[in-house]
Coordinates of C-alpha atoms and ligand atoms in Angstrom, one line a residue:
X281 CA 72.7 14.0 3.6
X282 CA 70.7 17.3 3.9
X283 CA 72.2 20.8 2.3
X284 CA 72.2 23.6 4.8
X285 CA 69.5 25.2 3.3
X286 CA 67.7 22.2 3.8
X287 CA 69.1 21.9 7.7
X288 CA 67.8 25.5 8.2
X289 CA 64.1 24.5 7.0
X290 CA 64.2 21.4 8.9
X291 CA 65.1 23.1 11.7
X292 CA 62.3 26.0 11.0
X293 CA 59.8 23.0 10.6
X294 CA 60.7 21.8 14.2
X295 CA 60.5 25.0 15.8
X296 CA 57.2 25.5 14.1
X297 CA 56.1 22.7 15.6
X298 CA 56.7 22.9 19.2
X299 CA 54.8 26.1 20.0
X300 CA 56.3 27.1 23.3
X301 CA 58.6 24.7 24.0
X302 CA 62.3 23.7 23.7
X303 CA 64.7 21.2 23.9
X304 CA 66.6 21.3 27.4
X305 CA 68.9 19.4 29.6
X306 CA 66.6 17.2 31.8
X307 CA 67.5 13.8 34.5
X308 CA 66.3 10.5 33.6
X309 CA 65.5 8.8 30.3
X310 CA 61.5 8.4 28.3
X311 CA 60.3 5.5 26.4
X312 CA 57.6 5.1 24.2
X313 CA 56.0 2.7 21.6
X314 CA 54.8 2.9 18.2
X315 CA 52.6 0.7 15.7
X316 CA 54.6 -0.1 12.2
X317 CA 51.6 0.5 9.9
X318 CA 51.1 -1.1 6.0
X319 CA 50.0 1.3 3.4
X320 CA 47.0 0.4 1.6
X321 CA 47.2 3.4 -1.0
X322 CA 50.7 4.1 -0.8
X323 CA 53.4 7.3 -0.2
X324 CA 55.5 7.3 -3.1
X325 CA 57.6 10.1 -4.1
X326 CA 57.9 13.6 -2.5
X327 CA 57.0 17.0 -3.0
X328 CA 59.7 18.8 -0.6
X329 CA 63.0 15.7 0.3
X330 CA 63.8 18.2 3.1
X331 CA 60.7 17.9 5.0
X332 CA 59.4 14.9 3.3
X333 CA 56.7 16.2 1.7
X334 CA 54.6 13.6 -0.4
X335 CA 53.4 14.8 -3.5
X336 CA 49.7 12.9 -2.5
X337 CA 47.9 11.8 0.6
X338 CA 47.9 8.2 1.7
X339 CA 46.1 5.2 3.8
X340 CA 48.0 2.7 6.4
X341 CA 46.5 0.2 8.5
X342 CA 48.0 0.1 12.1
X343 CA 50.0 -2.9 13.1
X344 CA 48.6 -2.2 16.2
X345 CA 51.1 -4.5 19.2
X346 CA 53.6 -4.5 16.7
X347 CA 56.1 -2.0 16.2
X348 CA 59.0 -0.2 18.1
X349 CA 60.0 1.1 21.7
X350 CA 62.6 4.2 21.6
X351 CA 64.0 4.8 25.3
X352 CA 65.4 8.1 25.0
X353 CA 68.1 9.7 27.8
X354 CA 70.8 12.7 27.6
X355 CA 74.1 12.3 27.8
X356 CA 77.1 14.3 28.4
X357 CA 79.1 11.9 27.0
X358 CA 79.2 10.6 23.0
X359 CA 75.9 10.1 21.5
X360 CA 75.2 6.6 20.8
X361 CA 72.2 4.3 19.4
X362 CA 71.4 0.5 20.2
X363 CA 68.9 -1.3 18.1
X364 CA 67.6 -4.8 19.8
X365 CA 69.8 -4.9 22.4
X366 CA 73.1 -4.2 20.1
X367 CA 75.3 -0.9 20.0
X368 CA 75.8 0.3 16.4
X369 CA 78.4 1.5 15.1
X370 CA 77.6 5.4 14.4
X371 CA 78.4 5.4 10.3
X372 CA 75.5 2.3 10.4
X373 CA 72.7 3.3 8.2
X374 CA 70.4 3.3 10.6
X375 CA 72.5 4.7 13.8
X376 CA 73.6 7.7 10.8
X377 CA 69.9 8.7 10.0
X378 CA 68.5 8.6 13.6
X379 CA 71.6 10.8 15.1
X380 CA 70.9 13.2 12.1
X381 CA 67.4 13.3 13.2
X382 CA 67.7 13.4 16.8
X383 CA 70.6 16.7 16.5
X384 CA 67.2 18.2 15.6
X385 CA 66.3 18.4 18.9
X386 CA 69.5 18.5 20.9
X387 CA 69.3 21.0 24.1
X388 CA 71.1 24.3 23.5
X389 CA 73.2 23.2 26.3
X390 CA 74.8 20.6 24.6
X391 CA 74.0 16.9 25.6
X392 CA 73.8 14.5 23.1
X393 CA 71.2 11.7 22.8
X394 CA 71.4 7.7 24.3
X395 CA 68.9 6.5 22.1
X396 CA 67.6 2.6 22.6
X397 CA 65.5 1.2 20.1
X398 CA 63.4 -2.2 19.9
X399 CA 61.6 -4.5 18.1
X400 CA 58.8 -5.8 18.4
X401 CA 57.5 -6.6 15.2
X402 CA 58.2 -10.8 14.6
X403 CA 61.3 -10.8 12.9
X404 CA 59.7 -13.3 11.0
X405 CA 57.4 -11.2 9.6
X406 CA 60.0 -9.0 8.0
X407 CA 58.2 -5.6 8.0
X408 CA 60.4 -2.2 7.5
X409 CA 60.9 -0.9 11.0
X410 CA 61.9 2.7 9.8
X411 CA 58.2 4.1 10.3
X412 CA 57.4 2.9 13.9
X413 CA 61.1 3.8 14.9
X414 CA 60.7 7.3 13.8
X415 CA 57.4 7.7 15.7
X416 CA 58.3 5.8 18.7
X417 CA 61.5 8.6 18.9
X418 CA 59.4 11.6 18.4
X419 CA 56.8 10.3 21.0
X420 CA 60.1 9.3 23.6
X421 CA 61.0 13.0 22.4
X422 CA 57.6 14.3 23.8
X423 CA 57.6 12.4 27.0
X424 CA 61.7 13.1 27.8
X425 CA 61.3 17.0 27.5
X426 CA 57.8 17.0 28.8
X427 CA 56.4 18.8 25.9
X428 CA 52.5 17.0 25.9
X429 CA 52.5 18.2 21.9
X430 CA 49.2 17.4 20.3
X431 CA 49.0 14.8 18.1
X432 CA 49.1 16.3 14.9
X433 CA 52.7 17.7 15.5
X434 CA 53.5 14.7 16.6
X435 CA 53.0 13.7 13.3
X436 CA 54.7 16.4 11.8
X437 CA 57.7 15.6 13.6
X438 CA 57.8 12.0 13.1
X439 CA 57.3 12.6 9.0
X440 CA 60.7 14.5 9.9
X441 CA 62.3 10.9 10.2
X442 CA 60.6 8.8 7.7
X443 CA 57.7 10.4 5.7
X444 CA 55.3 6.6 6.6
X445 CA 56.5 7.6 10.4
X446 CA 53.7 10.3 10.1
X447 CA 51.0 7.2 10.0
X448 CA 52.4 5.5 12.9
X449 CA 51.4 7.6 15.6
X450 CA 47.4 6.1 15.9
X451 CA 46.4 3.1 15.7
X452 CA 43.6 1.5 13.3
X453 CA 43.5 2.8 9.8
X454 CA 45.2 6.3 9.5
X455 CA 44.9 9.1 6.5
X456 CA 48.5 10.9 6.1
X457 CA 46.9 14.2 4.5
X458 CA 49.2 15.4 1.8
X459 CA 48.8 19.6 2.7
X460 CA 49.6 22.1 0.6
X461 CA 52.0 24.6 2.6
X462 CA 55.6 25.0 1.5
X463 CA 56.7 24.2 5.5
X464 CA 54.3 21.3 5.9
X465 CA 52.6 22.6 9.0
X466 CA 49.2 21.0 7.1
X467 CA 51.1 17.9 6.2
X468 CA 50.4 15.1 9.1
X469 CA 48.3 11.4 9.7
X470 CA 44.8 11.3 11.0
X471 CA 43.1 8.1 11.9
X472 CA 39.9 7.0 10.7
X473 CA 36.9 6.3 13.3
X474 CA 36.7 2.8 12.3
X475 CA 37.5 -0.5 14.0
X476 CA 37.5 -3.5 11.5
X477 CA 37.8 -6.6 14.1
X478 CA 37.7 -8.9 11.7
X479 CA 40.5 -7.1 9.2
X480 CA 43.9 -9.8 8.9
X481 CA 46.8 -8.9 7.4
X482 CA 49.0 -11.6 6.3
X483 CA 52.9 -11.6 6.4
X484 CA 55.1 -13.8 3.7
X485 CA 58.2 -13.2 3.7
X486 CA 60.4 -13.8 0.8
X487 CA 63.4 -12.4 1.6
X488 CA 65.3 -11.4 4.7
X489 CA 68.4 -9.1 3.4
X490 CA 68.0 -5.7 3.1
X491 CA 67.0 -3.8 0.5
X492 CA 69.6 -2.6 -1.9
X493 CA 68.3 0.8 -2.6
X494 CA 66.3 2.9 -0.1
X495 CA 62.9 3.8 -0.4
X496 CA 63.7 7.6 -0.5
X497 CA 66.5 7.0 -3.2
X498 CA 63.9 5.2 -5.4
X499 CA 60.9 7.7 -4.8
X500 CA 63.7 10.4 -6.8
X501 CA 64.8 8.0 -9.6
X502 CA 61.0 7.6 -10.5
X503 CA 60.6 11.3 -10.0
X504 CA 63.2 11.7 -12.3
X505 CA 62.8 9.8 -14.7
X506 CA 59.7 7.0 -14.5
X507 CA 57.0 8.2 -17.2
X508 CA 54.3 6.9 -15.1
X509 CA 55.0 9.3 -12.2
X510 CA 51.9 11.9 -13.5
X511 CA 49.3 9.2 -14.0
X512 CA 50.3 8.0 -10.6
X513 CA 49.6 10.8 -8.5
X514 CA 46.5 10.9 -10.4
X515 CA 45.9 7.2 -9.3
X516 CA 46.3 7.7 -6.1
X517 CA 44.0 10.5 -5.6
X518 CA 40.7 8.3 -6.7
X519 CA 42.7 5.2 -5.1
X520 CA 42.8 7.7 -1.6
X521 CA 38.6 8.1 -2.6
X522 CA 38.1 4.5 -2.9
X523 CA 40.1 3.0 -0.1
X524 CA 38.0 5.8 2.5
X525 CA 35.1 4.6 1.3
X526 CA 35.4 1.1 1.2
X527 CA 37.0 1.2 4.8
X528 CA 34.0 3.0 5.8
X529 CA 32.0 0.1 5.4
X530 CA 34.2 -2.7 6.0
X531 CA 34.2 -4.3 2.3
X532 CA 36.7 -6.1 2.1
X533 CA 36.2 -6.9 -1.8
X534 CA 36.2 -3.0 -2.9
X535 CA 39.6 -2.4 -0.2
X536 CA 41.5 -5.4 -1.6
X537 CA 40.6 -4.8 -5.1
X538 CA 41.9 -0.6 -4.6
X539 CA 45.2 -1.7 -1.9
X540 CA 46.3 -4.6 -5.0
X541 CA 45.9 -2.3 -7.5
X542 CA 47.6 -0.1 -6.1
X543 CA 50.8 -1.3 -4.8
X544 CA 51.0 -3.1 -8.3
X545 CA 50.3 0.5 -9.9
X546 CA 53.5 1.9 -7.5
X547 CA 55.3 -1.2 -9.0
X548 CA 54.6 -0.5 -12.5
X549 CA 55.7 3.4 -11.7
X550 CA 59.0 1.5 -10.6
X551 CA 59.9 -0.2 -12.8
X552 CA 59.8 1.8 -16.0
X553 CA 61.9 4.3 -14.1
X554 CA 65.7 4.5 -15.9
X555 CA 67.3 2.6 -14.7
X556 CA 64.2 0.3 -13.6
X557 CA 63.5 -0.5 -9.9
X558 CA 62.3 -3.8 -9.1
X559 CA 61.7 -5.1 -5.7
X560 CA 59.5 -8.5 -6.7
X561 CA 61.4 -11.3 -6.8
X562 CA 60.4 -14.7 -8.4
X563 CA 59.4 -15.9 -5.2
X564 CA 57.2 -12.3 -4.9
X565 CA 55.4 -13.2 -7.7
X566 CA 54.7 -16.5 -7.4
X567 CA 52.8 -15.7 -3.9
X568 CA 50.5 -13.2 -5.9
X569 CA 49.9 -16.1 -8.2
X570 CA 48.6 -17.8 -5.1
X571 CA 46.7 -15.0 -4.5
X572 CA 45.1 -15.0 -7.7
X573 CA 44.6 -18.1 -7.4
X574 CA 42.8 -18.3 -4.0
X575 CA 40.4 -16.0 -5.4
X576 CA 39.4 -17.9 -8.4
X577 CA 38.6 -20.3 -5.9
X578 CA 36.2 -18.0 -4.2
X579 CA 38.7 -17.3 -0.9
X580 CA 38.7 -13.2 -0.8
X581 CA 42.3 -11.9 -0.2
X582 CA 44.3 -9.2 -1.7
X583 CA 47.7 -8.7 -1.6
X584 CA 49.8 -5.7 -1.2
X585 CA 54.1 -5.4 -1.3
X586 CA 55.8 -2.1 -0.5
X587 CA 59.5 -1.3 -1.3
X588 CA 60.7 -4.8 -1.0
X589 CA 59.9 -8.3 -2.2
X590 CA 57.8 -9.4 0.8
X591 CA 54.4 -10.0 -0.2
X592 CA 51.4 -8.9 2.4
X593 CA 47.9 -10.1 2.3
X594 CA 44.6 -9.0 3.2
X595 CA 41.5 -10.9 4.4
X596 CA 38.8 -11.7 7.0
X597 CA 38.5 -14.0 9.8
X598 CA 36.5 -16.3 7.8
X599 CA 39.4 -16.8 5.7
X600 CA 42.2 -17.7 7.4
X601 CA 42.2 -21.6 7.1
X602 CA 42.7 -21.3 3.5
X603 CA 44.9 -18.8 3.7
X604 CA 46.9 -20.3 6.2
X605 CA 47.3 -23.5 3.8
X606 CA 48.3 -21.6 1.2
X607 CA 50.4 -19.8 2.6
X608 CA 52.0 -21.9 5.5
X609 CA 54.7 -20.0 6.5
X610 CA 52.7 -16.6 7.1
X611 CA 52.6 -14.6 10.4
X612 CA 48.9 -13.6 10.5
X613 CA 48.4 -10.4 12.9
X614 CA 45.1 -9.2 13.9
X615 CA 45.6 -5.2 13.4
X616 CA 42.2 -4.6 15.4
X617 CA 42.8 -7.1 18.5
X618 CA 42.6 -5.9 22.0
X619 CA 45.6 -3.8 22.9
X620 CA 47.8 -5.5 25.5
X621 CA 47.1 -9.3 24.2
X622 CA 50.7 -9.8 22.3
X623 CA 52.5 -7.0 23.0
Ligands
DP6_67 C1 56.6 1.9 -0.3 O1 58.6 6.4 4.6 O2 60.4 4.7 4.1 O3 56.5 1.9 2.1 O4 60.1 9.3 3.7 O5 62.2 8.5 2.5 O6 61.7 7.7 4.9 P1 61.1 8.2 3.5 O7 60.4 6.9 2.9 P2 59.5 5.8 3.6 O8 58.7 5.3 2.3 C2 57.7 4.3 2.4 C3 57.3 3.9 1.1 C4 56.3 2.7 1.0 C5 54.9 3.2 0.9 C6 54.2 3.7 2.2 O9 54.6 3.3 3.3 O10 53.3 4.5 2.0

């Protein structure tokens, strides 16, 4: 996966990051929990595929009770990694990239990880798990070896795993602050002092089966070859602007209208990549007809998709019998309610 030139910064980039401490062999096992977090004004392509360096800052909204647990123990014995109660096999895609990740951090004396992951998002809802999973790790990291890191490399070692990890660490809306240093010491997630309690972000779900192709395997063939990628980053920069701003005072209107147009704009960077990338399906597009639609009737919600076909909306309280009969099927989650009520 990684070159070992790549390996050696990755490695420099964790070492950077944990001032004063180590991995080393300790009794007992950690566990911690992570939000899964939406973007608003999206990550898309990298600056640095080593360390997951985005090429622009971004905006995610905090899923707040749902996301992952990671219990984290050492082992003398074969590494191993269960997800929802089920040992994977260790060539699984998911097992393969969190093994590579956690031999990061593997003590110099040799044990190897018993990792545990879980859930919690509805399945329902079909939300990507990969960003809460890496921060709940790096957090059950923190906690197993006692390290009490701060939570900006925290961040940094979460982006490690999945660059949207680094937005998973807070809860709320959360800035991931693109930086400009070659070993991304400046590149982590900050949140935003503002509570929306209102805020509702819809969940339709379209399809179930996985992706085909991965998000970080689509961010290069756009790199490579999408002639949108230029006006993009440019995009996102006044889209970054916009979203602050209209988060700062709660408008839903002017944070709909920037989070549509900008997963659409992402979509549009997609899909005149060569060979194109499309994630909407028929079923995708049909839902943001109904969005459309719902706002010509005067019901304010916005709709956002990331690097799948599931389609999720944004709207107030006030909204959500219409939305709800529109969209019957959705799993509405309040990203603002009190912590503790569904987790
Ligand atoms: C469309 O964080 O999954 O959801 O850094 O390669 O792990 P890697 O990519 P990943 O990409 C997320 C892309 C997105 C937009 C976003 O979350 O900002």
């Amino acid at each position: 996966m990684y070159t070992a030139g790549d390996l050696r910064r990755r490695r420099a980039a964790v070492r950077a990051a944990l001032p004063g401490r180590q991995p080393h062999a300790v009794p007992g096992e950690a566990r911690a929990f992570a939000s899964a977090n939406i973007a608003l004004v999206k990550y898309w392509g990298k600056r640095d595929e080593a360390l997951h360096l985005p090429r622009t800052g971004s905006l995610s909204v905090s899923l707040g009770p749902w996301g992952s647990e990671a219990t984290l123990a050492l082992t003398r014995k074969a590494a191993e990694v269960w997800l929802d109660g089920e040992k994977l096999a260790p060539g699984s895609s998911f097992a393969a990239r969190a093994l590579a990740y956690l031999e990061l951090f593997r003590p110099e004396s040799g044990e190897n990880f018993v990792l545990k992951t879980r859930n919690t998002l509805p399945t329902a809802a079909g939300f990507a798990s990969s960003a809460s999973g890496f921060a709940a790790i790096a957090k059950a990291l923190d906690a197993l070896f006692g390290w009490d890191l701060p939570e900006r490399n925290l961040s940094v070692l979460a982006r490690l795993g999945s660059g949207s990890a680094a937005r998973s660490l807070r809860d709320g809306f959360v800035e991931w602050k693109c930086g400009r240093k070659a070993d991304g010491s400046d590149s982590y997630a900050v949140a935003l002092p503002v509570a929306w309690k209102t805020l509702r972000i819809g969940a339709v779900v379209v399809e179930r089966a996985r992706k085909p192709l991965s998000s970080g395997e689509a961010m290069r063939r756009c790199i490579a070859t999408s002639p949108f990628m230029a006006a993009w980053d440019k995009t996102v920069r006044g889209d970054l602007r916009a979203a602050k701003e209209a988060v700062a005072k709660r408008d839903l209107r002017a944070l709909g209208e920037v989070a549509e147009g900008n997963a659409l704009a992402m979509h549009a960077v997609m899909l005149a990549a060569r060979e194109s990338v499309f994630y909407p399906t028929g079923a995708s597009l049909a839902a943001l007809a109904k969005v459309r639609q719902l706002r010509a009737e005067g019901v304010p919600v916005y709709a956002t998709m990331d690097a799948g076909p599931n389609v999720k909306l944004l709207f107030e309280a006030k909204s959500e019998s219409p939305v709800r009969r529109a969209f019957p099927d959705a799993v509405v989650l309040c990203p603002f309610a009190d912590k503790g009520s569904r987790r």
